[in-house]
C-alpha positions as protocol buffer text, in pm:
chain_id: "A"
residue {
  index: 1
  type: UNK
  ca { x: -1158 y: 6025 z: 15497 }
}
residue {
  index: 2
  type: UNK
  ca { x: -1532 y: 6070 z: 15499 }
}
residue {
  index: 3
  type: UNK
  ca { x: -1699 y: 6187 z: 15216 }
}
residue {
  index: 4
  type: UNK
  ca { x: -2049 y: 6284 z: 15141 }
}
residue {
  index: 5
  type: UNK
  ca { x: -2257 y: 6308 z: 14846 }
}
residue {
  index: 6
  type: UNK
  ca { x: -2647 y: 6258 z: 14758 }
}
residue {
  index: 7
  type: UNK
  ca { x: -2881 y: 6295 z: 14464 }
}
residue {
  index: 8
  type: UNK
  ca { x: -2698 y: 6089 z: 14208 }
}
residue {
  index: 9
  type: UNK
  ca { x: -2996 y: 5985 z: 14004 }
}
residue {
  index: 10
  type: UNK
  ca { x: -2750 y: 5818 z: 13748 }
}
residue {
  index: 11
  type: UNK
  ca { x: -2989 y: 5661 z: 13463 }
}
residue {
  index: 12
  type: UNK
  ca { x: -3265 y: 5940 z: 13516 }
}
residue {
  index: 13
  type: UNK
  ca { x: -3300 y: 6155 z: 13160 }
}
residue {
  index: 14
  type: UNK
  ca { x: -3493 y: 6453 z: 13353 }
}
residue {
  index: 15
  type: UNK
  ca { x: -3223 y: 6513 z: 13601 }
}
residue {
  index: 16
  type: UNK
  ca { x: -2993 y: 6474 z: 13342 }
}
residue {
  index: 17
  type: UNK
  ca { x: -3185 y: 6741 z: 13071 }
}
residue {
  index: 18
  type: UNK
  ca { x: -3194 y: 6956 z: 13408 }
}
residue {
  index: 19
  type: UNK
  ca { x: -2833 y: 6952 z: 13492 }
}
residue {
  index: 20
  type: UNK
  ca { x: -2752 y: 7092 z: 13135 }
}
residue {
  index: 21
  type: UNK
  ca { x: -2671 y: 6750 z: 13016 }
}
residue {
  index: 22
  type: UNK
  ca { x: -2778 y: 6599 z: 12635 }
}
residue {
  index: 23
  type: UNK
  ca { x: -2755 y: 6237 z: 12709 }
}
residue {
  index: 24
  type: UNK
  ca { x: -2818 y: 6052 z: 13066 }
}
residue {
  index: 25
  type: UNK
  ca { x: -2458 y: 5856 z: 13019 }
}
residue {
  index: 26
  type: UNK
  ca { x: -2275 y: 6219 z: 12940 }
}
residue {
  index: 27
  type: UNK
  ca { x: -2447 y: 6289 z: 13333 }
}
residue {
  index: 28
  type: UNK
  ca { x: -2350 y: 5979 z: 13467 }
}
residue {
  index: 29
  type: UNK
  ca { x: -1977 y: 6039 z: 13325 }
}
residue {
  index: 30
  type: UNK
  ca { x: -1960 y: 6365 z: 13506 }
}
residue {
  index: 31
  type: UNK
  ca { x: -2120 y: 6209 z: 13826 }
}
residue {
  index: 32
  type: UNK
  ca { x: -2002 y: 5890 z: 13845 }
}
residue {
  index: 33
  type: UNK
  ca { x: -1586 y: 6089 z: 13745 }
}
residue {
  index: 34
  type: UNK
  ca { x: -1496 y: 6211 z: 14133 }
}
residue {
  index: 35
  type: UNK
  ca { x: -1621 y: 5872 z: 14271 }
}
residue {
  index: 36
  type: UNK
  ca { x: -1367 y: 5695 z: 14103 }
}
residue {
  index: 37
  type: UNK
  ca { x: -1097 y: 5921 z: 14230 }
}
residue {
  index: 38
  type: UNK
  ca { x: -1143 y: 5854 z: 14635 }
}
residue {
  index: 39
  type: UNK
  ca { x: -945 y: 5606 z: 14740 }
}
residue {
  index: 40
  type: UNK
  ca { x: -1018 y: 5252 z: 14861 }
}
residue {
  index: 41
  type: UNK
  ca { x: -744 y: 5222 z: 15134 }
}
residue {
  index: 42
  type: UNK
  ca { x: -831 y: 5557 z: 15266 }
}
residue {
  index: 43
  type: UNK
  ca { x: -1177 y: 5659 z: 15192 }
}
residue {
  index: 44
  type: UNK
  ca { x: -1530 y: 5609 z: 15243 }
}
residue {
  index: 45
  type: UNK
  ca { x: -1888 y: 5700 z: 15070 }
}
residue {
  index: 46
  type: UNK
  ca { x: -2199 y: 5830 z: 15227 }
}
residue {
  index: 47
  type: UNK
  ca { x: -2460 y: 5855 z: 15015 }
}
residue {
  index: 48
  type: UNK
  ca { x: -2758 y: 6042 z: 15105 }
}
residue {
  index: 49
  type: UNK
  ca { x: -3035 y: 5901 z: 14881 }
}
residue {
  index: 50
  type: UNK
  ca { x: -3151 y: 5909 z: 14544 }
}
residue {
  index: 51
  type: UNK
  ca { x: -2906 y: 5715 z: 14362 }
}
residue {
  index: 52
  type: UNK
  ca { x: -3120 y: 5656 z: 14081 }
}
residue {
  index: 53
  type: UNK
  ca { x: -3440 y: 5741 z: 13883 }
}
residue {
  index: 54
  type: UNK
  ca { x: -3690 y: 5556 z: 14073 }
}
residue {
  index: 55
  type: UNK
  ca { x: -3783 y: 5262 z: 13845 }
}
residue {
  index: 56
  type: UNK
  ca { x: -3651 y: 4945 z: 13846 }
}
residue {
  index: 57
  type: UNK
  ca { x: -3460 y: 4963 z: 13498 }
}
residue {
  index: 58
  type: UNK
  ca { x: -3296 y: 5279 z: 13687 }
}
residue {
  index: 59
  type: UNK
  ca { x: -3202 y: 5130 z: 13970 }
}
residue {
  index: 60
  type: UNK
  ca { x: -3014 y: 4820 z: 13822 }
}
residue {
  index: 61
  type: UNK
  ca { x: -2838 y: 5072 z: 13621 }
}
residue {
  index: 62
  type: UNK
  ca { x: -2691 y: 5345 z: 13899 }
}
residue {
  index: 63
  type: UNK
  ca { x: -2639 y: 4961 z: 14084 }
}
residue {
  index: 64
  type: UNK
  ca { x: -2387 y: 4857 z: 13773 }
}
residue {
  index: 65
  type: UNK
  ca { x: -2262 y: 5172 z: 13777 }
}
residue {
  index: 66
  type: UNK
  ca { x: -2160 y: 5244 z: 14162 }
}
residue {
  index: 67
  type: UNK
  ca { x: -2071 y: 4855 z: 14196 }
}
residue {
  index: 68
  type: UNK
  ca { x: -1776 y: 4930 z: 13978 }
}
residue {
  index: 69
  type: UNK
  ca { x: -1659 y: 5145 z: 14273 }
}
residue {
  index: 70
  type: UNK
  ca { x: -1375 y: 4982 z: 14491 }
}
residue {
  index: 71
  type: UNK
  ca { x: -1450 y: 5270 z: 14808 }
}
residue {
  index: 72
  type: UNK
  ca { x: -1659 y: 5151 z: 15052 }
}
residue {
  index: 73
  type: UNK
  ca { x: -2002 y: 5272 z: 15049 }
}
residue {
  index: 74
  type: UNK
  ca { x: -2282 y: 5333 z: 15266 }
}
residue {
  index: 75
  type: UNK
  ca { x: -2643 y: 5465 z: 15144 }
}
residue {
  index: 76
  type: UNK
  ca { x: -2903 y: 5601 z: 15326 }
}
residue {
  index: 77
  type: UNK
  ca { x: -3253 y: 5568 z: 15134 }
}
residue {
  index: 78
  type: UNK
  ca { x: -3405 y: 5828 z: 14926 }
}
residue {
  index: 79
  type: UNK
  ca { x: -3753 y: 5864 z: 14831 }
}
residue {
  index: 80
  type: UNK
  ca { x: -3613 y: 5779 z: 14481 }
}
residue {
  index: 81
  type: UNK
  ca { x: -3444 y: 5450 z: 14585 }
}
residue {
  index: 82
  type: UNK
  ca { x: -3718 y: 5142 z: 14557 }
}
residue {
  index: 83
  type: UNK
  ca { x: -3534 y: 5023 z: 14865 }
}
residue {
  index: 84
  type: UNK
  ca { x: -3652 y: 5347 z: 15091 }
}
residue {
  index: 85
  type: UNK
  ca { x: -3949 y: 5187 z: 15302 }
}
residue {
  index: 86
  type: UNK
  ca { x: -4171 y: 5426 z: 15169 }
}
residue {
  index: 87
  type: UNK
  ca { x: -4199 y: 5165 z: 14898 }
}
residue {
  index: 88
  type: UNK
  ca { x: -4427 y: 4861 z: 15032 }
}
residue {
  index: 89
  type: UNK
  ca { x: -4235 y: 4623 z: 14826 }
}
residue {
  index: 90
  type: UNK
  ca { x: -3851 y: 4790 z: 14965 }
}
residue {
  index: 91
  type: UNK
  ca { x: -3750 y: 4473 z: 15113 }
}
residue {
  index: 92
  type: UNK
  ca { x: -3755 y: 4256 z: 14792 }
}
residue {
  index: 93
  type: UNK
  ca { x: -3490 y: 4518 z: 14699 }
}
residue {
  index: 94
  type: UNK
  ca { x: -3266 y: 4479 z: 14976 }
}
residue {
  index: 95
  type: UNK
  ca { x: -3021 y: 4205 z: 14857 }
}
residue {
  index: 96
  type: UNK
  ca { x: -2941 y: 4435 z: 14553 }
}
residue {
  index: 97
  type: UNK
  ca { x: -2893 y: 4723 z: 14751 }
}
residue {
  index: 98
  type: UNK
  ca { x: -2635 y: 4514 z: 14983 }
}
residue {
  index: 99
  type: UNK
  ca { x: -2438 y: 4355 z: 14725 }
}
residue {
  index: 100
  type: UNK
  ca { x: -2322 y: 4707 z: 14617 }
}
residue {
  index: 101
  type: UNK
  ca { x: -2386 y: 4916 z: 14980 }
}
residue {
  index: 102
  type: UNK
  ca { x: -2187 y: 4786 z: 15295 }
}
residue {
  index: 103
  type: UNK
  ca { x: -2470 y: 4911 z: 15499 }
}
residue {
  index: 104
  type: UNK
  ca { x: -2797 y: 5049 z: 15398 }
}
residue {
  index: 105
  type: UNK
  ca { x: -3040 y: 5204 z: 15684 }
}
residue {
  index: 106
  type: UNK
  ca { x: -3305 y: 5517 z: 15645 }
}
residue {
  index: 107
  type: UNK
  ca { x: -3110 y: 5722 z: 15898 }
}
residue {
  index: 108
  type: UNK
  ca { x: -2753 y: 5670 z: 16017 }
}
residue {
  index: 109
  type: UNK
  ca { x: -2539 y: 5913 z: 16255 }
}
residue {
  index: 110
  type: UNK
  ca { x: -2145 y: 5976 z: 16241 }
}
residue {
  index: 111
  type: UNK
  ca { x: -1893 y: 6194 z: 16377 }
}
residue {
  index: 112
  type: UNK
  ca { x: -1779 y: 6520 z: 16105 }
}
residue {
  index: 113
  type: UNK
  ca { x: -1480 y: 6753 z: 16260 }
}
residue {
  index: 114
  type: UNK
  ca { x: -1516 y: 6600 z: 16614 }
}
residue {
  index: 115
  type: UNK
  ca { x: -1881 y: 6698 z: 16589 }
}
residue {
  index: 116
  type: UNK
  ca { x: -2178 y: 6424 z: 16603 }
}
residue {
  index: 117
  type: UNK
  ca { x: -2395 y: 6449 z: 16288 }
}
residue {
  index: 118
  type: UNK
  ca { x: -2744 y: 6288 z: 16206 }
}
residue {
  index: 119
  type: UNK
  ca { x: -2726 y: 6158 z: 15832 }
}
residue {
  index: 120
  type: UNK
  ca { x: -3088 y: 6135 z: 15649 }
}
residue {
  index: 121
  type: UNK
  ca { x: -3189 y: 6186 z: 15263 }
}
residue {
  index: 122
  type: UNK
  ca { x: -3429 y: 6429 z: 15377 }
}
residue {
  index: 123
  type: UNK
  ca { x: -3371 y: 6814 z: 15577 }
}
residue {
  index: 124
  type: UNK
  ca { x: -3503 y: 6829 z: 15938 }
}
residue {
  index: 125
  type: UNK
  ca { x: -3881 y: 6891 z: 15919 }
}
residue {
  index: 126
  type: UNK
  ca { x: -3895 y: 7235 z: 16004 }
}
residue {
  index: 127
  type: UNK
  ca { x: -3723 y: 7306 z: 15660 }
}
residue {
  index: 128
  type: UNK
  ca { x: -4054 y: 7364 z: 15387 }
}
residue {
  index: 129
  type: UNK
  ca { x: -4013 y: 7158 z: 15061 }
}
residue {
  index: 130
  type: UNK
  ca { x: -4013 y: 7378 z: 14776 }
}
residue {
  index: 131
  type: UNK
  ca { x: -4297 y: 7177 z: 14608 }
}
residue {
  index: 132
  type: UNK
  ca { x: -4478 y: 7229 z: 14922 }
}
residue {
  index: 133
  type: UNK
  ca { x: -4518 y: 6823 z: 14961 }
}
residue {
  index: 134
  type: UNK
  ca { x: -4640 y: 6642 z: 15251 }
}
residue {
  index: 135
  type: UNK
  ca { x: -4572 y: 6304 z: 15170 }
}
residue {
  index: 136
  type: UNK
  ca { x: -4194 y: 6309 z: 15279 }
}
residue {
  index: 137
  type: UNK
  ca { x: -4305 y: 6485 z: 15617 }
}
residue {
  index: 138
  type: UNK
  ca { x: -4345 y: 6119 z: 15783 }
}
residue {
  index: 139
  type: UNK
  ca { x: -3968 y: 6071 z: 15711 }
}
residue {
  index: 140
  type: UNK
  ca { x: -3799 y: 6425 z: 15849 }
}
residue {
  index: 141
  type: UNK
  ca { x: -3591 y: 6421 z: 16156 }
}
residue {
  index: 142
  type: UNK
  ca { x: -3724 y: 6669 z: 16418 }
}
residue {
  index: 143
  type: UNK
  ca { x: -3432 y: 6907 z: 16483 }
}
residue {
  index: 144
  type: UNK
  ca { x: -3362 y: 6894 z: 16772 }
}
residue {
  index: 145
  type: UNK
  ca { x: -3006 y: 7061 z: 16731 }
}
residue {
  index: 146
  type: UNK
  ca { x: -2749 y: 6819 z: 16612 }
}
residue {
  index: 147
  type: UNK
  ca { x: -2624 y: 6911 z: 16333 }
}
residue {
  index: 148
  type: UNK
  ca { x: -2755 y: 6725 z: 16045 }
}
residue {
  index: 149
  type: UNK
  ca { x: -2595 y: 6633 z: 15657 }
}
residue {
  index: 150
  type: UNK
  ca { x: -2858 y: 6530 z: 15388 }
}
residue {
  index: 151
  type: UNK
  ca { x: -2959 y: 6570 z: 15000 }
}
residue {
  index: 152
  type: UNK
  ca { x: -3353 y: 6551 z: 14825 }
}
residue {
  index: 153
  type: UNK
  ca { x: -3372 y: 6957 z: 14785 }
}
residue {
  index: 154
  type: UNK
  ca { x: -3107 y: 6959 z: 14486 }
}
residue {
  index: 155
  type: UNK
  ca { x: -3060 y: 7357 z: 14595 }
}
residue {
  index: 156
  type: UNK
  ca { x: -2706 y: 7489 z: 14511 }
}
residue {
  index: 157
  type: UNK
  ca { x: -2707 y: 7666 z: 14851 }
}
residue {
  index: 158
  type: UNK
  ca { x: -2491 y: 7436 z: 15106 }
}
residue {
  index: 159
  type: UNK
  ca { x: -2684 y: 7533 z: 15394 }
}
residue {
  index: 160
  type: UNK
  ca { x: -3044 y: 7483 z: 15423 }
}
residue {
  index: 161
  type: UNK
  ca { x: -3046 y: 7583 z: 15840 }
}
residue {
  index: 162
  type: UNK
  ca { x: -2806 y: 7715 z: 16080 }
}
residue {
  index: 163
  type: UNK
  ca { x: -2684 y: 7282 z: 16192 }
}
residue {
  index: 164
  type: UNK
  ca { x: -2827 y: 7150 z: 15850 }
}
residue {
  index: 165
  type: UNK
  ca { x: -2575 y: 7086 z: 15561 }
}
residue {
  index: 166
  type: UNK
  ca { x: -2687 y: 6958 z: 15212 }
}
residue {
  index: 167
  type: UNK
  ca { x: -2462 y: 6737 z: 15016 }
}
residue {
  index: 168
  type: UNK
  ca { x: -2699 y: 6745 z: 14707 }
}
residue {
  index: 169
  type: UNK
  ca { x: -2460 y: 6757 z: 14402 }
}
residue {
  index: 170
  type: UNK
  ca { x: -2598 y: 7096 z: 14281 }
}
residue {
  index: 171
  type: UNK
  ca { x: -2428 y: 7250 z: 14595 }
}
residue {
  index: 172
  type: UNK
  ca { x: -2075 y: 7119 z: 14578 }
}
residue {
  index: 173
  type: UNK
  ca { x: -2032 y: 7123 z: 14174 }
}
residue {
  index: 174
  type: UNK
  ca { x: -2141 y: 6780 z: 14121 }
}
residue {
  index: 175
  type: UNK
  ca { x: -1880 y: 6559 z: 14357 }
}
residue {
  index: 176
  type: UNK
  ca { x: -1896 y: 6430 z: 14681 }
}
residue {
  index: 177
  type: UNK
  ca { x: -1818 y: 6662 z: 15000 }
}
residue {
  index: 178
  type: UNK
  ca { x: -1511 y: 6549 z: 15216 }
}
residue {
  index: 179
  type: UNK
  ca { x: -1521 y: 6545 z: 15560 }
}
residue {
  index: 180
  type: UNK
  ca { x: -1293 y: 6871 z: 15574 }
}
residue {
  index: 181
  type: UNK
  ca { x: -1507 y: 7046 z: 15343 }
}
residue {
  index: 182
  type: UNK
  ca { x: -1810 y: 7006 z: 15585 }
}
residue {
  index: 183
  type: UNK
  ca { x: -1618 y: 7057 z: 15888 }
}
residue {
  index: 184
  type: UNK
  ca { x: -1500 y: 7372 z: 15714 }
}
residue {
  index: 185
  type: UNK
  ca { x: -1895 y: 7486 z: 15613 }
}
residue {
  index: 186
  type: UNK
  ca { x: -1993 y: 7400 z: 16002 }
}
residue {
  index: 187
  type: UNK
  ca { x: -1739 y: 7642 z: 16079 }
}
residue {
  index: 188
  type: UNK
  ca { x: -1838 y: 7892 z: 15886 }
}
């Protein structure tokens, strides 16, 4: 089974402090928990950006961390991933990305519940950021009516347009989102 998840930011203190946690590795217990449950015959990992802080320190961190993983994995960049090619120097970060990532791309698309879905970090561009920033405009799908799974608004609401899903952890109590649990929110 599919499952979907985004927003990790394992080794980043602020999310951490924000989430209600005291220490970054007491967060990254609770995230990195549900991950280890899926298993490796049956099961397979989007993730939808952001696995880390932004720096590199970060990044080789939430890297350890998710390499320990035996699921497969695929990531699609986040604006805090220094692999995202909003970064000039992303490619020099590619080989790291890979040894952990079977496949890491900016936009990828998949079937959920017999329906196609587009799968991005970011909402389709007619969905405001609530910073009102214009600097992740350049990287929003256009919608133009697929339906659509992705993280970066950390909102706890699960919908964020009538074909948009988020799989942010806020809005699916901090674990991943199976395939059946977004076929069932399509549905609903």
């Amino acid at each position: 089974m599919d499952f979907f998840t985004a927003d990790l930011h394992l080794a980043h203190p602020k999310l951490a402090g924000l989430r209600g946690f005291e220490t970054v590795a007491a967060h990254d217990a609770v995230v990195m928990a549900p991950l280890y449950e899926l298993d490796p015959n049956h099961d397979t990992l989007w993730v939808l950006g952001d696995i880390c802080a932004g720096g590199v320190a970060s990044m080789e961190s939430a890297l350890a961390q998710l390499s320990k993983l035996r699921v497969p994995m695929h990531l699609v960049t986040g604006n805090h991933d220094p692999v995202h090619p909003m970064y000039r120097s992303a490619q020099k970060r590619f080989a790291d990305y890979t040894a952990v990532f079977a496949s890491v791309q900016q936009v990828a698309r998949t079937k959920v519940g017999g329906e196609g879905a587009m799968l991005s970090h970011f909402p389709y561009a007619d969905v405001p950021d609530r910073l009102s920033r214009k600097n992740f405009d350049q990287y929003q799908l256009p919608n133009l009516g697929m339906w659509l799974i992705h993280g970066h608004t950390h909102s706890d609401e699960r919908r964020s347009g009538k074909r948009s899903i988020c799989v942010s952890l806020e809005a699916w109590d901090l674990r991943p989102a199976s395939a059946e649990d977004i076929t069932a929110e399509m549905h609903r």
